[in-house]
Structure formats: structure tokens, C-alpha cells
Amino acid sequence: MSQVKDPSLAEKGKMSYEWARDHMQILTNTIGRLKKSQPLKGLRIGICLHITKETSVLIMGAKELGADVSACAANPLSTQDDIAAFLAESGIHIYAWTGQTSEEYDWCIEQMLSHKPQILTDDGSDSHSKIHGNKKFASLKVMGGTEETTTGVIRLKALAKEKKLKYPVIAVNDAYTKHMFDNRYGTGQSTIDGYLRSMNLLFAGKRVVVAGYGWVGRGVASRCRGMGAKVCVTEVDPVRALEAHMDGFDVEPMAEAAKTGEIFITATGQTGIIRKEHILTMRNGAIMGNVGHFDVEVDAKFLLTESKSVREVRPNLDECSLKNGKRVYLIGKGRIANLVAAEGHPPEVMAQSFSNQLLSMIYIAKNHKKIGKNVITVPQEIDIQIAIDALKAMNVSMDKPTAAQIKYGQSWA
């Protein structure tokens, strides 16, 4: 059983899946290498990720390795309906469509969990949190899980700190090949894509304010500068603020940056980054959006409910007429702009993230009893293997250390 918006889109979804698969050589090589041994045979895998063409390659890969897969979306607005239709036709239990209400989004997660997954893969930890916070799912026997993004890892570590985590979770987000490649290069490019699709304005010469200078913020700031923008960074971490300054960006508090910024991009994973008091000081025509996981970084509630009027002037772009006479704009209702207003990361980027996910699922299946109820990082051997596979897929060669170099590097003398 599945529920999608339009089953007739399955053929279009198949073509999108094939396009992504053909550009995710790292992941398809991993699937091909493991297919004969069927390491996930007989296991029920639950997946709560953005339902995109790239995710479909991971989902179909898990199925090829023997798993019975159920899936739902990790965001009410990010599902690609043709992909959902293709997955449903391919035998995946999927509950996802774009434009879900909060109630429908919650229902879809519950439907995915009703298939009693033994391994749970999440992006943001909404399904992990439901297992821990909803008595309806208290009896589920979960071996372990994986988590894709910073926000979700924070939630899971909070559970572990309170000794409430029910099973081991691998923080895929913390793998170097994930946060370096996905968060920086992937979000950097897909954020520009989402903003351009929604506003279709020039970046060059504009003052862009990037909130947060973690891996995502670094990627976004770098790409905006590459488009010719004048970039300002806001931060609460002194080390990251120093790094942004040394990288050549202006660093200011949001209260100051709000007065001069023309385009705002939040990338912190925190709540209350652009608040009412900031919005009221912004220039007429300022554009705001968010590429953190949840819609809590920009005060969308104030913009959408307390403005004199709100109208959608372009796809995924709301014009909010404030009571002070200014007009400001919000991308994707404050939800993750690179997925709501665009298609998320390119396939080549997600190939590394999803190779981490797939190999981490297999690691959980084999080792869950040894790990304990903790949040752990991706084992180093997986991270290194993915880097090797990525270089091979890109036809990049590298040196190997000589015996003398290895000896020298291990000697105290």
C-alpha cells in the first residue's frame, strides 16, 4: 500500500530516477559490489528522507540488496511527485506528495512506521522522535538507525544525553565525506539554484547576508561571492566568526546586517535567527529564505499572518506587505529553499551522502548489538572507502606513501 499524488507520473519518475542513477556512480558501484551477497535480505528498512530523484537511487538500492522498504518525506514541500509515483509502482511502500499539510506530513510518517522498520534512516529525526515520543510506537523493535543532517543529530544527541535513546544511531551527517561534500558543495550550489528559480534576480553587486558559518554557511557564502555578491556573515560562535572574517567576509550581528542586506540566507539549524525586530528594520524589497532543515530560522509566522497582505508573486515567493509600508519577500514559506524552490543537491553530491547511508545501514545490521544505545560517527573505514570510490568515479589519481614515509610518520625520533 502507498499514497502518492498522481500514479500516472510513474514513467516520468522512472526517467528522472535513471538520470540520477547514471550520475551517481559511487553509489551504483557500491550497490553492484554488494548485490550478490544481499546484506539487507529479510530486513525492513524505514526511510524518512526528501523524496527526490537522488533519494530514489538509495531506496531502490536498498531494495536491490534485499530490503523491504517503506518511505515517507522529510519535509511537507520537498517531494518530487513523479519520483513518488515511480517508487510506488516499483514496490516501495511510500507515503509522500508535495504540498502536505502538517497533519498529512505527520500521518505519512506514521504510515511508514506502521510497516515496523528494523532500521530507520532519517533526515531531521522526525521519525526517530516519533518513536521516542509517541506511545503508539513504543513497542517497535528497532535495531538502529542513521541520521542525515545536523539538526537531526542534535536531537538524537539530546536523547542520548538524557539516556532516552532506544537504539544506536549512526550520525551520517558527521562523516567527513558527507559534511564536507554535501553540506558545503551541495547546499552551496542548490541554494543558488533555489533562490534563482524563485526570484530570478542578479546576485552580482547585491549585499547577501548568510546566517551561520558551519559547513553549509561556508558553501553558501562562497558560492554567493562567486556570483559577485557582497557577502556578510552573522555568527554566534567566535571561532566560526573569526574564520569567516579571515576568509574575507564582513561579520556583523543580525541587528546590523538586517538594515543593509538585500538577500538573506539562514543556514544555522537554530531557531529565531531572523526575528520580527530584524524584519521591521529591513530595506524595502529584502528577500529572505532558509536552508537549515526546519522552518524555524525565519519568523515566517509573523510574515505570513501579521502582514497587511500576502500574495504569491512568483512560484515559491511570497510578497509580504508590512504595516510599516515596506514590502519584503519570503522564499518557500521559510522551509528549506534548496529543496522547496529547486531540486536539492546534484546527483554527484548525493552519491557520497547516500553511499554513507547505505553502508551505515549494513553496519547497523551487522553490529547493532555491539554499539549500545549511542549516537556514533560513521566508522572511519567507511568514510575512507567512499573517498576512494569518489576519486575513482571522477578519474582522479593520487600518490601512495612509500614504506620510508610510513616508517618516518610513525617514528618518535
Short mmCIF file of C-alpha atoms in Angstrom, two decimals, residues 122-387:
data_model
loop_
_atom_site.label_atom_id
_atom_site.label_comp_id
_atom_site.label_asym_id
_atom_site.label_seq_id
_atom_site.Cartn_x
_atom_site.Cartn_y
_atom_site.Cartn_z
CA ASP A 122 16.06 9.83 8.74
CA ASP A 123 16.78 13.42 7.71
CA GLY A 124 15.91 15.72 10.60
CA SER A 125 14.90 12.94 13.03
CA ASP A 126 11.14 13.43 12.81
CA SER A 127 10.60 9.66 12.58
CA HIS A 128 13.20 8.94 15.27
CA SER A 129 11.48 11.49 17.51
CA LYS A 130 8.05 9.98 16.88
CA ILE A 131 9.27 6.56 18.02
CA HIS A 132 10.63 8.13 21.19
CA GLY A 133 7.73 10.48 21.87
CA ASN A 134 4.61 8.63 20.73
CA LYS A 135 3.33 5.73 22.83
CA LYS A 136 1.74 4.22 19.72
CA PHE A 137 5.23 3.22 18.52
CA ALA A 138 6.84 2.43 21.87
CA SER A 139 6.80 -1.31 21.15
CA LEU A 140 8.63 -1.12 17.81
CA LYS A 141 11.76 -3.29 17.77
CA VAL A 142 14.30 -1.07 16.00
CA MET A 143 17.87 -2.41 15.62
CA GLY A 144 19.25 1.03 14.94
CA GLY A 145 19.17 3.97 12.62
CA THR A 146 21.05 6.59 10.67
CA GLU A 147 20.66 10.37 10.53
CA GLU A 148 21.40 12.58 7.54
CA THR A 149 21.55 16.14 8.83
CA THR A 150 22.95 18.38 11.58
CA THR A 151 19.54 19.25 13.05
CA GLY A 152 18.61 15.60 13.43
CA VAL A 153 21.94 14.70 15.04
CA ILE A 154 21.41 17.47 17.61
CA ARG A 155 18.00 16.00 18.53
CA LEU A 156 19.39 12.47 18.83
CA LYS A 157 22.36 13.54 20.95
CA ALA A 158 19.91 15.31 23.28
CA LEU A 159 18.01 12.00 23.63
CA ALA A 160 21.24 10.11 24.29
CA LYS A 161 22.36 12.69 26.87
CA GLU A 162 19.10 12.13 28.77
CA LYS A 163 19.62 8.35 28.40
CA LYS A 164 16.35 8.06 26.48
CA LEU A 165 17.75 6.86 23.14
CA LYS A 166 16.27 3.41 22.46
CA TYR A 167 18.73 2.16 19.84
CA PRO A 168 22.09 3.03 18.26
CA VAL A 169 22.19 5.69 15.55
CA ILE A 170 25.00 6.45 13.11
CA ALA A 171 25.38 10.19 12.52
CA VAL A 172 25.92 10.06 8.76
CA ASN A 173 25.96 13.86 8.78
CA ASP A 174 29.26 13.78 10.70
CA ALA A 175 31.13 11.70 8.13
CA TYR A 176 33.78 13.93 6.58
CA THR A 177 32.82 12.84 3.05
CA LYS A 178 29.25 13.89 3.87
CA HIS A 179 29.51 17.26 5.57
CA MET A 180 32.48 18.43 3.52
CA PHE A 181 31.00 17.46 0.15
CA ASP A 182 27.22 17.52 0.71
CA ASN A 183 26.82 20.40 3.14
CA ARG A 184 29.39 22.68 1.52
CA TYR A 185 29.36 21.94 -2.22
CA GLY A 186 25.85 20.51 -2.46
CA THR A 187 23.99 23.11 -0.43
CA GLY A 188 26.18 25.88 -1.81
CA GLN A 189 25.08 25.13 -5.37
CA SER A 190 21.48 24.09 -4.72
CA THR A 191 20.82 27.20 -2.60
CA ILE A 192 21.81 29.44 -5.51
CA ASP A 193 19.58 27.28 -7.73
CA GLY A 194 16.57 27.64 -5.41
CA TYR A 195 16.97 31.38 -4.97
CA LEU A 196 17.39 31.99 -8.69
CA ARG A 197 14.32 29.93 -9.56
CA SER A 198 12.17 31.77 -7.03
CA MET A 199 13.37 35.36 -7.55
CA ASN A 200 15.26 35.38 -10.91
CA LEU A 201 17.31 38.39 -9.85
CA LEU A 202 21.01 39.20 -10.18
CA PHE A 203 23.32 38.23 -7.30
CA ALA A 204 26.23 40.33 -8.55
CA GLY A 205 26.56 43.58 -6.65
CA LYS A 206 23.89 42.74 -4.07
CA ARG A 207 24.53 42.52 -0.33
CA VAL A 208 23.82 38.95 0.76
CA VAL A 209 23.59 38.10 4.46
CA VAL A 210 24.43 34.47 5.32
CA ALA A 211 23.44 33.46 8.86
CA GLY A 212 25.76 30.74 10.14
CA TYR A 213 29.27 29.74 9.06
CA GLY A 214 29.23 25.99 9.55
CA TRP A 215 29.79 23.70 6.57
CA VAL A 216 26.53 24.83 4.93
CA GLY A 217 27.16 28.52 5.58
CA ARG A 218 30.69 28.26 4.21
CA GLY A 219 29.42 26.71 1.00
CA VAL A 220 26.61 29.24 0.60
CA ALA A 221 28.85 32.25 1.33
CA SER A 222 31.50 31.02 -1.09
CA ARG A 223 29.01 30.45 -3.92
CA CYS A 224 27.34 33.84 -3.36
CA ARG A 225 30.73 35.53 -3.54
CA GLY A 226 31.42 33.57 -6.71
CA MET A 227 28.24 35.09 -8.19
CA GLY A 228 29.63 38.57 -7.47
CA ALA A 229 27.66 39.31 -4.30
CA LYS A 230 28.96 41.34 -1.36
CA VAL A 231 28.63 38.82 1.46
CA CYS A 232 28.13 39.43 5.17
CA VAL A 233 28.12 36.58 7.70
CA THR A 234 26.37 36.51 11.08
CA GLU A 235 27.54 34.07 13.76
CA VAL A 236 27.31 33.27 17.49
CA ASP A 237 30.40 31.03 17.55
CA PRO A 238 33.60 33.10 17.98
CA VAL A 239 35.81 30.58 16.17
CA ARG A 240 33.50 30.46 13.15
CA ALA A 241 33.09 34.24 13.19
CA LEU A 242 36.89 34.56 13.16
CA GLU A 243 37.13 32.07 10.29
CA ALA A 244 34.53 34.00 8.26
CA HIS A 245 36.46 37.22 8.86
CA MET A 246 39.76 35.61 7.82
CA ASP A 247 38.04 34.21 4.71
CA GLY A 248 37.35 37.80 3.71
CA PHE A 249 33.67 38.19 4.63
CA ASP A 250 32.14 41.00 6.64
CA VAL A 251 30.96 39.75 10.05
CA GLU A 252 28.17 41.60 11.83
CA PRO A 253 25.35 40.94 14.31
CA MET A 254 22.00 40.29 12.59
CA ALA A 255 20.61 43.52 14.10
CA GLU A 256 23.12 45.46 12.00
CA ALA A 257 23.15 43.24 8.91
CA ALA A 258 19.33 43.37 8.69
CA LYS A 259 19.47 47.10 7.92
CA THR A 260 21.67 46.78 4.83
CA GLY A 261 21.06 43.26 3.47
CA GLU A 262 19.19 42.69 0.23
CA ILE A 263 19.12 38.88 0.23
CA PHE A 264 19.12 36.80 3.43
CA ILE A 265 20.00 33.09 3.68
CA THR A 266 19.80 31.32 7.05
CA ALA A 267 21.91 28.19 7.49
CA THR A 268 22.21 27.58 11.23
CA GLY A 269 19.84 24.75 12.22
CA GLN A 270 18.75 27.00 15.09
CA THR A 271 15.51 28.82 15.87
CA GLY A 272 14.75 32.55 15.79
CA ILE A 273 17.59 33.74 13.56
CA ILE A 274 15.67 36.41 11.63
CA ARG A 275 13.07 37.75 14.04
CA LYS A 276 10.31 40.36 13.89
CA GLU A 277 12.61 43.10 15.19
CA HIS A 278 15.08 42.37 12.38
CA ILE A 279 12.42 42.24 9.66
CA LEU A 280 10.97 45.61 10.63
CA THR A 281 14.35 47.31 10.04
CA MET A 282 14.97 45.72 6.63
CA ARG A 283 15.13 47.58 3.38
CA ASN A 284 12.08 47.68 1.14
CA GLY A 285 12.31 44.67 -1.20
CA ALA A 286 14.51 42.48 1.03
CA ILE A 287 14.30 38.75 0.22
CA MET A 288 14.55 36.08 2.92
CA GLY A 289 14.93 32.32 2.80
CA ASN A 290 16.23 29.40 4.80
CA VAL A 291 18.39 26.38 4.00
CA GLY A 292 18.51 24.97 7.53
CA HIS A 293 16.39 21.87 7.97
CA PHE A 294 13.30 23.22 9.76
CA ASP A 295 11.17 26.32 9.11
CA VAL A 296 12.12 27.96 12.41
CA GLU A 297 15.02 30.20 11.38
CA VAL A 298 13.00 32.99 9.72
CA ASP A 299 9.90 34.26 11.55
CA ALA A 300 7.52 33.07 8.83
CA LYS A 301 4.57 33.21 11.23
CA PHE A 302 4.99 36.96 11.63
CA LEU A 303 5.45 37.49 7.90
CA LEU A 304 2.53 35.33 6.78
CA THR A 305 -0.02 36.18 9.46
CA GLU A 306 0.76 39.73 10.64
CA SER A 307 1.49 41.42 7.31
CA LYS A 308 -1.20 43.70 5.86
CA SER A 309 -1.35 41.38 2.85
CA VAL A 310 0.47 38.34 1.47
CA ARG A 311 0.45 37.24 -2.15
CA GLU A 312 2.49 34.74 -4.15
CA VAL A 313 4.13 36.84 -6.85
CA ARG A 314 6.25 34.02 -8.29
CA PRO A 315 6.38 30.26 -7.62
CA ASN A 316 7.62 29.81 -4.03
CA LEU A 317 7.97 33.57 -3.46
CA ASP A 318 5.52 35.39 -1.17
CA GLU A 319 5.32 39.18 -1.11
CA CYS A 320 4.57 40.36 2.44
CA SER A 321 3.31 43.95 2.78
CA LEU A 322 4.29 45.09 6.25
CA LYS A 323 2.31 47.56 8.33
CA ASN A 324 5.25 49.98 8.18
CA GLY A 325 4.70 50.35 4.44
CA LYS A 326 7.60 48.16 3.28
CA ARG A 327 7.33 45.04 1.14
CA VAL A 328 9.61 42.08 1.87
CA TYR A 329 9.70 38.64 0.32
CA LEU A 330 9.87 35.08 1.69
CA ILE A 331 11.05 32.05 -0.26
CA GLY A 332 9.25 28.72 0.21
CA LYS A 333 7.35 29.92 3.31
CA GLY A 334 10.59 29.67 5.27
CA ARG A 335 11.12 25.98 4.54
CA ILE A 336 14.33 24.57 3.11
CA ALA A 337 14.69 26.68 -0.03
CA ASN A 338 17.11 24.49 -1.97
CA LEU A 339 14.57 21.65 -1.95
CA VAL A 340 11.27 23.56 -1.91
CA ALA A 341 12.23 26.02 -4.68
CA ALA A 342 14.68 23.74 -6.52
CA GLU A 343 15.58 20.02 -6.64
CA GLY A 344 18.15 19.78 -3.86
CA HIS A 345 21.72 18.63 -4.34
CA PRO A 346 23.07 17.38 -7.67
CA PRO A 347 23.28 13.57 -8.06
CA GLU A 348 27.09 13.52 -7.86
CA VAL A 349 26.93 15.08 -4.39
CA MET A 350 24.19 12.83 -3.04
CA ALA A 351 26.05 9.76 -4.28
CA GLN A 352 28.55 10.27 -1.45
CA SER A 353 25.93 11.01 1.21
CA PHE A 354 23.81 8.04 0.24
CA SER A 355 26.79 5.69 -0.02
CA ASN A 356 27.40 6.64 3.61
CA GLN A 357 23.74 5.92 4.37
CA LEU A 358 23.70 2.54 2.64
CA LEU A 359 26.96 1.29 4.17
CA SER A 360 25.83 2.58 7.58
CA MET A 361 22.57 0.61 7.29
CA ILE A 362 24.60 -2.52 6.61
CA TYR A 363 26.95 -1.71 9.52
CA ILE A 364 23.93 -1.36 11.83
CA ALA A 365 22.53 -4.67 10.64
CA LYS A 366 25.80 -6.44 11.46
CA ASN A 367 26.92 -4.58 14.59
CA HIS A 368 23.89 -3.09 16.38
CA LYS A 369 24.33 -5.31 19.44
CA LYS A 370 27.92 -4.09 19.94
CA ILE A 371 27.25 -0.37 19.62
CA GLY A 372 24.89 0.24 22.51
CA LYS A 373 22.25 2.96 22.64
CA ASN A 374 24.50 5.76 21.46
CA VAL A 375 24.97 8.21 18.61
CA ILE A 376 28.20 7.30 16.83
CA THR A 377 30.04 8.70 13.82
CA VAL A 378 30.40 6.79 10.59
CA PRO A 379 33.24 4.25 11.02
CA GLN A 380 36.43 5.65 9.50
CA GLU A 381 36.87 2.71 7.16
CA ILE A 382 33.53 3.57 5.51
CA ASP A 383 34.45 7.25 5.16
CA ILE A 384 37.82 6.39 3.58
CA GLN A 385 36.31 3.82 1.21
CA ILE A 386 33.77 6.36 -0.03
CA ALA A 387 36.53 8.90 -0.68
#
